[in-house]
Amino acid sequence: MALDPGAAACHRFLVITGGTRPSAATRTLRLALRVLLGSVLLTAAMECVLLLGSPEAPYGLLVLLPLTAVVYAGVGTVAWARRPSNGTGPLLVAGGLVWLVAGLVNTHVPALIAAGQIVAWVPVAVILHVLLAFPSGRLEGPGARLLAAAGYVTAVVPQPVRYATTPLAPPYDPLFLADRPDVAHAASVAQSVVAALLVGTVAATLVRRLVVADRARRRALSPVYAYGAVAVLAVAVLSALTRYVGVDPIVVPLVQLGAQAGVPIAVTVAMLRGGFARTGELEELAAWLARAGRKGDLRGALARALGDPSLTLAFRVDRPEGPIGGWVDESGAPVALPADGADRVGVPVVLGEREVAVVVHDRALLPDAEPVRAAGRIVALAADRERLTAELLASREELRASRARLLSSGDSERRRLARDLHDRLQSRLVMLGIAASAASVAEEGSLAAVRRGIEDAVTELRDLVQGVMPALLLERGLVAAVEDLAERSPLPVLLTTEPGADDALPPAVESTVYHVVVEAVTNAVKHARATKILVEVVRDGDRLRVEVADDGVGGAAVGAGAGLRGVADRAGALGGTAVLDSPDDQGTRLVLEVPCGS
């Protein structure tokens, strides 16, 4: 199991509600983000005014840059507000600001043009950074950090060299120093080659991450990784086509801008899919825990707080005196902890010196275990309460399974005994009767008594076998056995069923249902003073429903005798239910429902 050893002190009884009041820090952050987004919108509008009359390209194309900036800033502020500790939101906001500066290259102000020329390629570097850091917002590993740094260097360093050595018409020449076409060409080629290598490497990295991810992670990450790989490759390929192949100069930047503007949209899709859920402040989690008390969903609260919708909880259950032990989930079902090196990792939750639970999360969504440990310390006591609940549920499930095993074992033994009595002892008595019938006339008198004794023994033996386990139930199934019971009943019994109702029933279900019907019919005959009995056997999917009703005096109760108590016990052992309705003077109705495994 992959455990984080640094965890310190963690119930399902908690739910985050929409009416919780954010902390002061969260309210301040949200206000600041609103102001920031408003400033971006205002700046974008001013830039659109500055771009009026630019001869560089059609106005409709030029304003796409500030509009793209608004898209980045808008998605970034939402992501920042939803997950303050994640770097993706700030990165997207920074990307929006860079897009605004890059768009200034098409204005008429020399200083603004110079700024735009220097950062013209930086938006691509920001996109590479966002893709490499997603979904945690941090660059994990030296490879990712090296690629991101190389992206920024490639985007920034060649730009002043190119514009300082390339003569342009005023006012688009604020950086010009000397006409050196050889230097400008070398800088341009170097930038293009390194950028192409970087883009290809980043695209391959994203594809590899998708390939090695499990299904849940792939679904959450694919909008960003798959689209991002295609987008950056499209930008690089179109730049090469523009340089070496005759392509419409309007179409190329239009497609490139559209591809790059789609990156924050892909992040939005990932957020909607749950791959970028709200993190929230840990102090909010603590305050919410105090308000919620014992009512709520601890797993759901942690999943929301830590931003991993696949997060699960495992509780340690130690029962040295019984078969229950190991790890279980909230429902008491056994669970396995992730192995070392797996995509999922477990962080222990410790209360005092006892390990009470493990938070199992996606390593890709939460590469840093520190927030998990901090959340575990906050909810340690609640986790211990839930552990006790899970242990109780596990004990109940083990008790039910034990009852089912005992019932199955008893039924199997009765079936074996019935077969032995029928196939061996009864057959021997029948053969003795045949031998007695073949004896000589001289022995007729004494042998007649032997034959009668054998016939009486066979009759008693058949009655015994019928009581232990009816031969018809063994040979022809439940419906045939109930039909035989109806024919032998002293009261009229109307049986209603449907074709296939008893097909492929487990032996434990067959014997349980049959003995319940026998018990209900016997009670109706002996105690109910009924005139008729109705029996219905129907199948509803994977459940078998049996109803026995009479028109007697009613008044039956489950606790009144061992027979009806046994009905409830048998039903419960199979995971079913037995409902008795017996009002005075209105008859008795017993409804049994059990799973039948179809």
Coordinates of C-alpha atoms in Angstrom, one line a residue, residues 157-474:
V157 CA 14.9 36.1 -26.0
P158 CA 14.9 36.0 -29.9
Q159 CA 12.2 38.7 -30.2
P160 CA 14.3 41.8 -29.4
V161 CA 17.1 40.4 -31.6
R162 CA 14.7 40.0 -34.5
Y163 CA 13.1 43.4 -34.3
A164 CA 16.4 45.2 -33.5
T165 CA 17.9 43.9 -36.8
T166 CA 14.8 44.1 -39.1
P167 CA 13.9 47.5 -40.6
L168 CA 10.1 48.2 -40.4
A169 CA 8.1 51.3 -41.4
P170 CA 7.4 53.7 -38.5
P171 CA 5.9 53.5 -36.0
Y172 CA 6.5 49.7 -36.0
D173 CA 10.3 50.0 -35.6
P174 CA 10.8 51.2 -32.0
L175 CA 13.4 48.4 -31.4
F176 CA 15.3 48.8 -34.6
L177 CA 19.1 49.3 -34.2
A178 CA 20.8 48.0 -37.4
D179 CA 19.9 46.4 -40.6
R180 CA 21.3 42.9 -40.1
P181 CA 19.2 40.4 -42.1
D182 CA 21.6 37.6 -41.4
V183 CA 21.2 38.0 -37.6
A184 CA 17.4 38.4 -37.9
H185 CA 17.2 35.3 -40.0
A186 CA 19.3 33.3 -37.7
A187 CA 17.2 34.4 -34.7
S188 CA 14.0 33.6 -36.5
V189 CA 15.2 30.1 -37.6
A190 CA 16.5 29.3 -34.2
Q191 CA 13.3 30.4 -32.5
S192 CA 11.2 28.4 -35.0
V193 CA 13.3 25.2 -34.7
V194 CA 13.4 25.2 -30.9
A195 CA 9.7 26.1 -30.7
A196 CA 8.9 23.2 -33.0
L197 CA 11.0 20.8 -30.8
L198 CA 9.4 22.1 -27.7
V199 CA 5.8 21.8 -29.0
G200 CA 6.5 18.3 -30.3
T201 CA 7.9 17.2 -26.9
V202 CA 5.1 18.7 -24.9
A203 CA 2.5 17.1 -27.2
A204 CA 4.2 13.7 -26.7
T205 CA 4.3 14.3 -23.0
L206 CA 0.5 15.0 -22.9
V207 CA -0.3 11.9 -25.0
R208 CA 1.9 9.7 -22.8
R209 CA 0.1 11.0 -19.7
L210 CA -3.3 10.2 -21.2
V211 CA -2.1 6.7 -22.3
V212 CA -0.9 5.7 -18.8
A213 CA -3.8 7.3 -17.0
D214 CA -6.7 5.1 -15.7
R215 CA -10.2 5.5 -17.1
A216 CA -11.4 8.0 -14.5
R217 CA -8.3 10.2 -14.8
R218 CA -8.4 10.0 -18.6
R219 CA -12.0 11.2 -18.7
A220 CA -11.1 14.2 -16.5
L221 CA -7.8 15.1 -18.2
S222 CA -8.6 14.3 -21.9
P223 CA -10.3 17.7 -22.7
V224 CA -7.2 19.6 -21.7
Y225 CA -4.4 17.1 -22.8
A226 CA -5.9 16.0 -26.1
Y227 CA -7.1 19.4 -27.2
G228 CA -3.9 21.1 -25.9
A229 CA -1.7 18.7 -27.9
V230 CA -3.6 19.3 -31.1
A231 CA -3.7 23.1 -30.5
V232 CA 0.1 23.6 -29.9
L233 CA 0.9 21.4 -32.9
A234 CA -1.5 23.3 -35.1
V235 CA 0.2 26.6 -34.1
A236 CA 3.6 25.2 -34.9
V237 CA 2.6 23.6 -38.2
L238 CA 0.7 26.7 -39.4
S239 CA 3.7 28.9 -38.6
A240 CA 5.9 26.6 -40.7
L241 CA 3.4 26.6 -43.6
T242 CA 3.4 30.4 -43.5
R243 CA 7.2 30.5 -43.8
Y244 CA 7.7 27.9 -46.5
V245 CA 4.4 27.5 -48.3
G246 CA 2.1 30.1 -49.8
V247 CA -0.9 30.3 -47.3
D248 CA -3.5 33.0 -46.9
P249 CA -2.0 35.4 -44.3
I250 CA -5.4 36.1 -42.9
V251 CA -6.5 32.4 -42.5
V252 CA -3.4 31.3 -40.6
P253 CA -3.5 33.8 -37.7
L254 CA -7.3 33.3 -37.5
V255 CA -6.9 29.5 -37.1
Q256 CA -4.0 29.9 -34.7
L257 CA -5.9 32.3 -32.5
G258 CA -8.9 30.0 -32.5
A259 CA -6.8 27.1 -31.5
Q260 CA -5.1 29.0 -28.7
A261 CA -8.4 30.5 -27.4
G262 CA -9.8 27.0 -27.1
V263 CA -7.3 26.0 -24.4
P264 CA -9.2 27.8 -21.5
I265 CA -12.4 26.3 -22.9
A266 CA -10.9 22.9 -22.6
V267 CA -10.1 23.7 -19.0
T268 CA -13.7 24.7 -18.5
V269 CA -14.8 21.3 -19.8
A270 CA -12.4 19.6 -17.5
M271 CA -13.9 21.6 -14.6
L272 CA -17.4 20.5 -15.5
R273 CA -16.3 16.9 -15.7
G274 CA -15.0 17.0 -12.1
G275 CA -11.3 17.0 -12.9
F276 CA -10.9 20.5 -11.4
A277 CA -13.4 20.6 -8.5
R278 CA -13.4 23.2 -5.8
T279 CA -10.6 23.0 -3.3
G280 CA -11.8 25.5 -0.7
E281 CA -9.9 26.8 2.3
L282 CA -9.1 24.3 5.0
E283 CA -10.4 26.7 7.6
E284 CA -13.7 26.6 5.8
L285 CA -13.7 22.8 6.0
A286 CA -13.1 23.0 9.7
A287 CA -15.8 25.6 10.2
W288 CA -18.2 23.5 8.1
L289 CA -17.3 20.4 10.1
A290 CA -18.2 22.2 13.3
R291 CA -21.6 23.3 11.9
A292 CA -22.5 19.9 10.3
G293 CA -21.8 17.8 13.4
R294 CA -22.8 14.2 12.7
K295 CA -25.0 14.9 9.7
G296 CA -23.3 14.8 6.3
D297 CA -21.1 13.0 3.9
L298 CA -17.4 13.1 5.0
R299 CA -16.1 11.5 1.8
G300 CA -18.0 14.0 -0.4
A301 CA -16.8 16.9 1.8
L302 CA -13.2 15.8 1.4
A303 CA -13.6 15.2 -2.3
R304 CA -15.0 18.8 -2.7
A305 CA -12.4 20.3 -0.5
L306 CA -9.4 18.6 -2.1
G307 CA -10.7 18.8 -5.6
D308 CA -10.6 15.0 -6.4
P309 CA -14.1 13.6 -7.2
S310 CA -12.7 10.0 -7.2
L311 CA -11.5 10.3 -3.5
T312 CA -12.5 7.4 -1.3
L313 CA -12.2 6.6 2.4
A314 CA -11.1 3.2 3.8
F315 CA -11.5 2.5 7.5
R316 CA -9.5 0.1 9.6
V317 CA -11.6 -2.6 11.3
D318 CA -9.8 -4.9 13.7
R319 CA -11.8 -7.8 15.2
P320 CA -9.4 -10.4 16.6
E321 CA -12.3 -12.4 17.9
G322 CA -14.0 -12.8 14.6
P323 CA -13.6 -13.0 10.9
I324 CA -13.9 -9.3 10.2
G325 CA -10.7 -7.4 9.8
G326 CA -8.7 -5.2 7.5
W327 CA -10.2 -2.3 5.6
V328 CA -13.8 -1.4 4.7
D329 CA -15.6 1.5 3.1
E330 CA -18.5 3.6 4.6
S331 CA -21.0 0.8 3.9
G332 CA -18.8 -1.9 5.7
A333 CA -17.8 -3.6 2.5
P334 CA -14.2 -4.8 2.3
V335 CA -11.9 -2.7 0.2
A336 CA -8.3 -3.0 -1.0
L337 CA -5.7 -0.3 -0.5
P338 CA -3.6 0.9 -3.5
A339 CA -0.3 -0.8 -4.0
D340 CA 3.0 1.1 -3.9
G341 CA 3.6 3.0 -7.1
A342 CA 0.0 2.9 -8.2
D343 CA -1.8 5.9 -9.8
R344 CA -3.9 6.1 -6.6
V345 CA -2.2 6.7 -3.2
G346 CA -3.4 6.4 0.4
V347 CA -2.7 9.0 3.1
P348 CA -3.4 7.7 6.6
V349 CA -5.6 9.6 9.0
V350 CA -4.3 9.2 12.6
L351 CA -6.2 10.0 15.8
G352 CA -3.8 10.1 18.8
E353 CA -1.6 7.2 17.9
R354 CA -4.3 5.1 16.2
E355 CA -4.6 4.9 12.4
V356 CA -8.4 5.2 11.9
A357 CA -8.7 5.7 8.2
V358 CA -6.9 6.2 4.9
V359 CA -7.8 8.8 2.3
V360 CA -7.3 7.2 -1.1
H361 CA -6.9 9.8 -3.9
D362 CA -5.7 10.3 -7.4
R363 CA -2.0 11.0 -7.5
A364 CA -2.3 13.1 -10.7
L365 CA -5.0 15.3 -9.2
L366 CA -3.3 15.7 -5.8
P367 CA 0.4 15.1 -6.4
D368 CA 1.2 17.0 -3.2
A369 CA 0.0 15.0 -0.1
E370 CA 0.3 17.9 2.3
P371 CA -3.2 19.2 1.7
V372 CA -4.5 15.7 2.2
R373 CA -2.6 15.4 5.5
A374 CA -3.9 18.8 6.6
A375 CA -7.5 17.8 5.8
G376 CA -7.0 14.5 7.6
R377 CA -5.9 16.4 10.8
I378 CA -9.1 18.4 10.6
V379 CA -11.5 15.5 10.2
A380 CA -9.7 12.9 12.3
L381 CA -12.4 12.7 15.0
A382 CA -15.2 12.5 12.4
A383 CA -13.3 9.8 10.6
D384 CA -13.1 7.8 13.8
R385 CA -16.8 8.1 14.3
E386 CA -17.4 6.9 10.8
R387 CA -15.0 4.0 11.4
L388 CA -17.2 2.8 14.2
T389 CA -20.2 3.0 12.0
A390 CA -18.4 1.1 9.2
E391 CA -17.4 -1.5 11.7
L392 CA -21.0 -1.9 12.9
L393 CA -22.1 -2.3 9.3
A394 CA -19.4 -4.8 8.5
S395 CA -20.4 -6.8 11.6
R396 CA -24.0 -6.8 10.5
E397 CA -23.0 -7.9 7.0
E398 CA -20.9 -10.7 8.4
L399 CA -23.8 -11.8 10.6
R400 CA -26.1 -11.9 7.6
A401 CA -23.6 -13.9 5.6
S402 CA -23.1 -16.3 8.6
R403 CA -26.9 -16.8 8.8
A404 CA -27.0 -17.4 5.1
R405 CA -24.2 -20.0 5.3
L406 CA -25.9 -21.8 8.2
L407 CA -29.2 -21.8 6.3
S408 CA -27.5 -23.1 3.1
S409 CA -25.6 -25.7 5.1
G410 CA -28.8 -26.9 6.9
D411 CA -30.7 -27.1 3.6
S412 CA -27.8 -29.0 1.9
E413 CA -27.8 -31.5 4.8
R414 CA -31.6 -32.0 4.6
R415 CA -31.3 -32.6 0.8
R416 CA -28.6 -35.1 1.4
L417 CA -30.6 -36.9 4.1
A418 CA -33.7 -36.9 1.9
R419 CA -31.8 -38.4 -1.0
D420 CA -30.3 -41.0 1.1
L421 CA -33.6 -42.0 2.6
H422 CA -35.3 -42.0 -0.8
D423 CA -32.6 -43.6 -2.9
R424 CA -31.2 -46.1 -0.4
L425 CA -33.4 -47.1 2.5
Q426 CA -36.7 -46.8 0.7
S427 CA -35.4 -48.7 -2.3
R428 CA -34.2 -51.5 0.0
L429 CA -37.7 -51.7 1.6
V430 CA -39.3 -51.8 -1.8
M431 CA -37.0 -54.7 -2.9
L432 CA -37.8 -56.6 0.3
G433 CA -41.5 -56.2 -0.5
I434 CA -41.0 -57.6 -4.0
A435 CA -39.0 -60.5 -2.6
A436 CA -41.8 -61.2 -0.1
S437 CA -44.3 -61.2 -2.9
A438 CA -42.3 -63.9 -4.7
A439 CA -42.2 -66.3 -1.7
S440 CA -43.8 -69.7 -1.8
V441 CA -47.5 -70.2 -1.0
A442 CA -46.5 -72.1 2.1
E443 CA -45.1 -69.0 3.6
E444 CA -48.0 -66.8 2.4
G445 CA -49.5 -66.3 5.8
S446 CA -46.4 -65.1 7.6
L447 CA -45.1 -63.2 4.6
A448 CA -48.4 -61.2 4.2
A449 CA -47.7 -59.6 7.6
V450 CA -44.1 -58.8 6.4
R451 CA -45.5 -57.2 3.3
R452 CA -47.9 -55.1 5.3
G453 CA -45.2 -54.0 7.7
I454 CA -42.9 -53.1 4.7
E455 CA -45.7 -51.1 3.1
D456 CA -46.4 -49.3 6.3
A457 CA -42.7 -48.5 6.7
V458 CA -42.5 -47.2 3.1
T459 CA -45.5 -45.0 3.8
E460 CA -43.9 -43.6 6.9
L461 CA -40.6 -43.2 5.2
R462 CA -42.2 -41.2 2.4
D463 CA -43.9 -39.0 4.9
L464 CA -40.5 -38.5 6.6
V465 CA -38.8 -37.6 3.3
Q466 CA -41.6 -35.3 2.5
G467 CA -41.1 -33.5 5.8
V468 CA -37.3 -33.3 5.5
M469 CA -37.2 -32.3 1.8
P470 CA -39.9 -33.2 -0.7
A471 CA -38.8 -35.4 -3.6
L472 CA -40.7 -33.2 -6.0
L473 CA -38.7 -30.2 -4.8
L474 CA -35.5 -32.0 -5.5

